[in-house]
Amino acid sequence: MIISTDLRLPSTEYFNAPQKKDLIVLHHTVGGSAKSTFAYWRTDPEHIGTAYIVERDGTIFEVFPPECWAYHLGLKIGPKGVMDKRSIGIEIASEGALLERGGKYYAFGRMAEQTQFAGPRFDNKTVWRDYRYFAEYTPQAIDSVCQLVDKLLTQFSIARQTPASRLDCNLAGYRNYKGVLTHCQLRADKTDCHPGFAWDQLIASCKLKVTDAAKAAGTS
Ligand SMILES: [Zn+2]
């Protein structure tokens, strides 16, 4: 596994203060490339970002040191940033959810020539959070995510576990969760990671224990 530092945020664009990490949260970018997402973070004034962006070809970019932090969850629970601080975010470069109209597919919620999507699609067969179709994550990106998660779990001694329920939001239940989560489990308005994510591969390659969702402290 090669980790590139070619896209590196200056220390003024994240919080350059090491934290204890006990959680990894997976995202997808809803963007054109790792570079375009990085360019946005580079100029936004809000300290938004994740330590890693994984490009479609499998390249892993370490944008800032994983023990540091930036806002990546956008949660309305206090104190502000409490879960952002204790977690390591990983973004998978992807168009994300797709609109379908008349047999054509469109990214970024806009129907235009420039947003037409012709790449491999994941068909969820049923509508989930307003969408049925999603840009498929590439096998190269999935492989890199599996290797990176495995490395970080060891490096930060994070619990090797993930909830069984992958598509339901349960912020109250997960606010103290340690292990591997994805954004849509923490926010009902997010579609990352989408239902096509290779959970079985991640669980097998990182030897994750699958925890009972019902035990994740009660509320919905
Ligand atoms: Zn996200």
CSV table of C-alpha atoms and ligand atoms in Angstrom, one decimal:
chain,number,residue,atom,x,y,z
A,1,MET,CA,0.0,0.0,0.0
A,2,ILE,CA,1.4,3.4,-1.1
A,3,ILE,CA,0.2,6.5,0.7
A,4,SER,CA,0.7,9.6,-1.3
A,5,THR,CA,1.3,13.0,0.3
A,6,ASP,CA,1.0,14.9,-3.1
A,7,LEU,CA,-2.2,16.5,-1.9
A,8,ARG,CA,-1.4,18.0,1.5
A,9,LEU,CA,-3.3,20.7,3.4
A,10,PRO,CA,-1.4,23.4,5.1
A,11,SER,CA,-1.7,23.2,8.9
A,12,THR,CA,-3.9,26.3,8.8
A,13,GLU,CA,-6.6,24.3,7.0
A,14,TYR,CA,-7.1,21.6,9.7
A,15,PHE,CA,-6.7,21.4,13.5
A,16,ASN,CA,-3.0,20.5,14.0
A,17,ALA,CA,-3.6,19.0,17.5
A,18,PRO,CA,-3.3,15.3,18.0
A,19,GLN,CA,-6.3,13.5,19.4
A,20,LYS,CA,-7.0,10.0,20.8
A,21,LYS,CA,-8.7,8.2,17.9
A,22,ASP,CA,-11.2,5.3,18.5
A,23,LEU,CA,-13.4,5.6,15.4
A,24,ILE,CA,-13.1,5.5,11.6
A,25,VAL,CA,-15.9,7.0,9.5
A,26,LEU,CA,-16.2,6.2,5.8
A,27,HIS,CA,-17.5,8.8,3.3
A,28,HIS,CA,-17.8,9.4,-0.4
A,29,THR,CA,-17.0,12.8,-1.9
A,30,VAL,CA,-19.8,13.5,-4.4
A,31,GLY,CA,-17.1,15.0,-6.6
A,32,GLY,CA,-15.2,14.7,-9.8
A,33,SER,CA,-11.8,13.7,-8.4
A,34,ALA,CA,-9.7,13.5,-5.2
A,35,LYS,CA,-8.0,16.7,-6.6
A,36,SER,CA,-11.2,18.7,-6.9
A,37,THR,CA,-12.3,17.8,-3.4
A,38,PHE,CA,-8.8,18.7,-2.1
A,39,ALA,CA,-9.0,22.0,-4.0
A,40,TYR,CA,-12.3,22.8,-2.2
A,41,TRP,CA,-10.9,22.0,1.2
A,42,ARG,CA,-7.8,24.0,0.4
A,43,THR,CA,-9.8,27.2,0.1
A,44,ASP,CA,-12.8,26.7,2.4
A,45,PRO,CA,-12.5,28.7,5.7
A,46,GLU,CA,-14.3,26.2,7.9
A,47,HIS,CA,-11.6,23.5,8.5
A,48,ILE,CA,-13.5,20.9,6.6
A,49,GLY,CA,-11.8,17.7,5.5
A,50,THR,CA,-10.8,14.1,6.2
A,51,ALA,CA,-7.3,12.8,6.7
A,52,TYR,CA,-7.6,10.6,3.6
A,53,ILE,CA,-9.1,10.7,0.1
A,54,VAL,CA,-9.0,7.5,-1.9
A,55,GLU,CA,-9.1,8.1,-5.7
A,56,ARG,CA,-10.9,5.8,-8.1
A,57,ASP,CA,-7.6,4.3,-9.3
A,58,GLY,CA,-6.9,3.2,-5.7
A,59,THR,CA,-4.4,6.0,-4.9
A,60,ILE,CA,-4.5,6.9,-1.2
A,61,PHE,CA,-3.9,10.6,-0.5
A,62,GLU,CA,-3.0,11.5,3.1
A,63,VAL,CA,-4.3,15.1,3.3
A,64,PHE,CA,-3.2,15.7,6.9
A,65,PRO,CA,-1.8,13.5,9.7
A,66,PRO,CA,-4.5,11.0,10.9
A,67,GLU,CA,-3.9,11.9,14.5
A,68,CYS,CA,-5.0,15.5,13.8
A,69,TRP,CA,-8.6,16.4,12.9
A,70,ALA,CA,-11.0,18.6,10.8
A,71,TYR,CA,-14.8,18.8,10.6
A,72,HIS,CA,-16.2,15.9,8.5
A,73,LEU,CA,-19.4,14.9,10.1
A,74,GLY,CA,-21.6,18.0,10.5
A,75,LEU,CA,-23.4,16.7,13.6
A,76,LYS,CA,-25.7,18.8,15.7
A,77,ILE,CA,-24.5,17.3,19.0
A,78,GLY,CA,-22.4,19.0,21.5
A,79,PRO,CA,-19.8,19.9,22.3
A,80,LYS,CA,-19.1,20.9,18.7
A,81,GLY,CA,-16.7,18.6,16.9
A,82,VAL,CA,-16.7,15.9,19.7
A,83,MET,CA,-17.1,13.1,17.2
A,84,ASP,CA,-14.9,14.7,14.5
A,85,LYS,CA,-12.1,14.9,17.0
A,86,ARG,CA,-12.1,11.2,18.0
A,87,SER,CA,-12.6,9.9,14.5
A,88,ILE,CA,-10.5,9.4,11.4
A,89,GLY,CA,-12.4,10.2,8.2
A,90,ILE,CA,-11.8,8.5,4.8
A,91,GLU,CA,-13.4,9.9,1.7
A,92,ILE,CA,-13.8,7.6,-1.4
A,93,ALA,CA,-13.8,9.7,-4.6
A,94,SER,CA,-17.2,9.1,-6.2
A,95,GLU,CA,-20.1,10.9,-7.9
A,96,GLY,CA,-22.4,9.2,-5.3
A,97,ALA,CA,-26.1,9.2,-5.9
A,98,LEU,CA,-27.4,9.3,-9.5
A,99,LEU,CA,-30.6,10.6,-10.9
A,100,GLU,CA,-32.3,8.6,-13.7
A,101,ARG,CA,-34.4,10.2,-16.4
A,102,GLY,CA,-35.4,8.5,-19.6
A,103,GLY,CA,-32.6,5.9,-19.4
A,104,LYS,CA,-29.9,8.4,-18.7
A,105,TYR,CA,-28.1,8.9,-15.5
A,106,TYR,CA,-26.9,12.2,-13.9
A,107,ALA,CA,-24.6,13.0,-11.0
A,108,PHE,CA,-24.6,15.9,-8.5
A,109,GLY,CA,-28.4,16.2,-8.5
A,110,ARG,CA,-28.4,18.1,-11.8
A,111,MET,CA,-29.6,17.1,-15.2
A,112,ALA,CA,-27.2,18.6,-17.7
A,113,GLU,CA,-24.9,17.4,-20.4
A,114,GLN,CA,-21.9,18.0,-18.1
A,115,THR,CA,-23.4,15.9,-15.3
A,116,GLN,CA,-24.4,12.9,-17.4
A,117,PHE,CA,-22.9,9.8,-15.9
A,118,ALA,CA,-21.9,6.8,-18.1
A,119,GLY,CA,-19.7,4.8,-15.7
A,120,PRO,CA,-20.6,1.6,-13.8
A,121,ARG,CA,-23.7,2.0,-11.7
A,122,PHE,CA,-24.9,0.2,-8.6
A,123,ASP,CA,-28.7,-0.5,-8.8
A,124,ASN,CA,-30.1,-0.8,-5.3
A,125,LYS,CA,-33.4,-2.1,-6.9
A,126,THR,CA,-35.3,0.0,-4.4
A,127,VAL,CA,-35.2,3.6,-3.4
A,128,TRP,CA,-33.0,4.5,-0.4
A,129,ARG,CA,-33.0,8.1,0.8
A,130,ASP,CA,-34.5,9.3,-2.4
A,131,TYR,CA,-32.1,7.4,-4.7
A,132,ARG,CA,-32.1,4.0,-6.4
A,133,TYR,CA,-28.9,4.4,-8.5
A,134,PHE,CA,-25.3,5.2,-7.4
A,135,ALA,CA,-21.9,5.4,-9.0
A,136,GLU,CA,-20.2,2.1,-8.3
A,137,TYR,CA,-17.1,2.3,-6.1
A,138,THR,CA,-14.2,1.0,-8.1
A,139,PRO,CA,-12.6,-2.3,-7.0
A,140,GLN,CA,-9.2,-0.5,-6.8
A,141,ALA,CA,-10.7,2.1,-4.4
A,142,ILE,CA,-12.4,-0.6,-2.3
A,143,ASP,CA,-9.1,-2.6,-2.0
A,144,SER,CA,-7.2,0.5,-0.9
A,145,VAL,CA,-9.9,1.4,1.7
A,146,CYS,CA,-9.7,-2.1,3.1
A,147,GLN,CA,-5.9,-1.9,3.4
A,148,LEU,CA,-6.0,1.6,4.9
A,149,VAL,CA,-8.7,0.8,7.4
A,150,ASP,CA,-6.7,-2.3,8.5
A,151,LYS,CA,-3.6,-0.2,8.9
A,152,LEU,CA,-5.3,2.5,10.9
A,153,LEU,CA,-7.1,0.0,13.2
A,154,THR,CA,-3.8,-1.4,14.2
A,155,GLN,CA,-1.9,1.9,14.4
A,156,PHE,CA,-4.5,3.6,16.7
A,157,SER,CA,-5.6,0.4,18.5
A,158,ILE,CA,-9.2,0.9,17.4
A,159,ALA,CA,-11.8,-1.8,18.2
A,160,ARG,CA,-12.2,-4.1,15.2
A,161,GLN,CA,-16.0,-3.9,14.9
A,162,THR,CA,-18.8,-2.4,12.9
A,163,PRO,CA,-22.6,-2.4,13.3
A,164,ALA,CA,-24.8,-5.0,11.4
A,165,SER,CA,-27.2,-2.3,10.4
A,166,ARG,CA,-25.4,-0.3,7.6
A,167,LEU,CA,-28.2,1.8,6.1
A,168,ASP,CA,-30.0,3.1,9.1
A,169,CYS,CA,-29.2,6.3,10.9
A,170,ASN,CA,-28.8,6.0,14.7
A,171,LEU,CA,-26.8,8.9,16.0
A,172,ALA,CA,-27.9,8.5,19.6
A,173,GLY,CA,-26.9,4.8,19.5
A,174,TYR,CA,-23.5,5.5,17.8
A,175,ARG,CA,-22.4,8.7,19.5
A,176,ASN,CA,-20.0,6.7,21.7
A,177,TYR,CA,-19.4,3.8,19.2
A,178,LYS,CA,-15.8,2.7,18.8
A,179,GLY,CA,-14.9,0.9,15.6
A,180,VAL,CA,-15.8,1.5,11.9
A,181,LEU,CA,-18.9,3.5,10.9
A,182,THR,CA,-20.1,5.3,7.8
A,183,HIS,CA,-21.6,8.8,7.5
A,184,CYS,CA,-25.2,7.6,6.7
A,185,GLN,CA,-25.3,5.9,10.1
A,186,LEU,CA,-24.9,9.2,11.8
A,187,ARG,CA,-26.9,11.5,9.5
A,188,ALA,CA,-30.3,10.7,7.9
A,189,ASP,CA,-29.7,13.3,5.1
A,190,LYS,CA,-26.5,11.6,3.8
A,191,THR,CA,-26.1,8.8,1.2
A,192,ASP,CA,-22.5,7.9,2.0
A,193,CYS,CA,-21.4,5.3,1.9
A,194,HIS,CA,-24.2,4.0,-0.4
A,195,PRO,CA,-25.7,0.4,-0.3
A,196,GLY,CA,-23.2,-0.8,-2.9
A,197,PHE,CA,-20.2,-0.5,-0.6
A,198,ALA,CA,-18.3,-3.8,-0.2
A,199,TRP,CA,-19.0,-4.3,3.5
A,200,ASP,CA,-18.4,-8.1,3.3
A,201,GLN,CA,-14.9,-7.5,1.9
A,202,LEU,CA,-14.0,-4.9,4.5
A,203,ILE,CA,-15.3,-7.1,7.3
A,204,ALA,CA,-13.3,-10.1,6.0
A,205,SER,CA,-10.1,-8.2,5.2
A,206,CYS,CA,-10.1,-6.3,8.5
A,207,LYS,CA,-11.4,-9.1,10.6
A,208,LEU,CA,-14.2,-6.9,12.0
A,209,LYS,CA,-16.7,-8.2,14.5
A,210,VAL,CA,-20.3,-7.3,13.4
A,211,THR,CA,-22.1,-5.9,16.4
A,212,ASP,CA,-25.7,-6.2,17.1
A,213,ALA,CA,-27.5,-2.9,16.1
A,214,ALA,CA,-30.1,-3.5,18.9
A,215,LYS,CA,-27.3,-3.2,21.4
A,216,ALA,CA,-26.3,0.2,20.1
A,217,ALA,CA,-28.2,1.9,22.9
A,218,GLY,CA,-31.8,2.1,22.0
A,219,THR,CA,-33.1,5.1,20.1
A,220,SER,CA,-33.8,5.5,16.4
B,1,ZN,ZN,-19.9,12.1,4.2
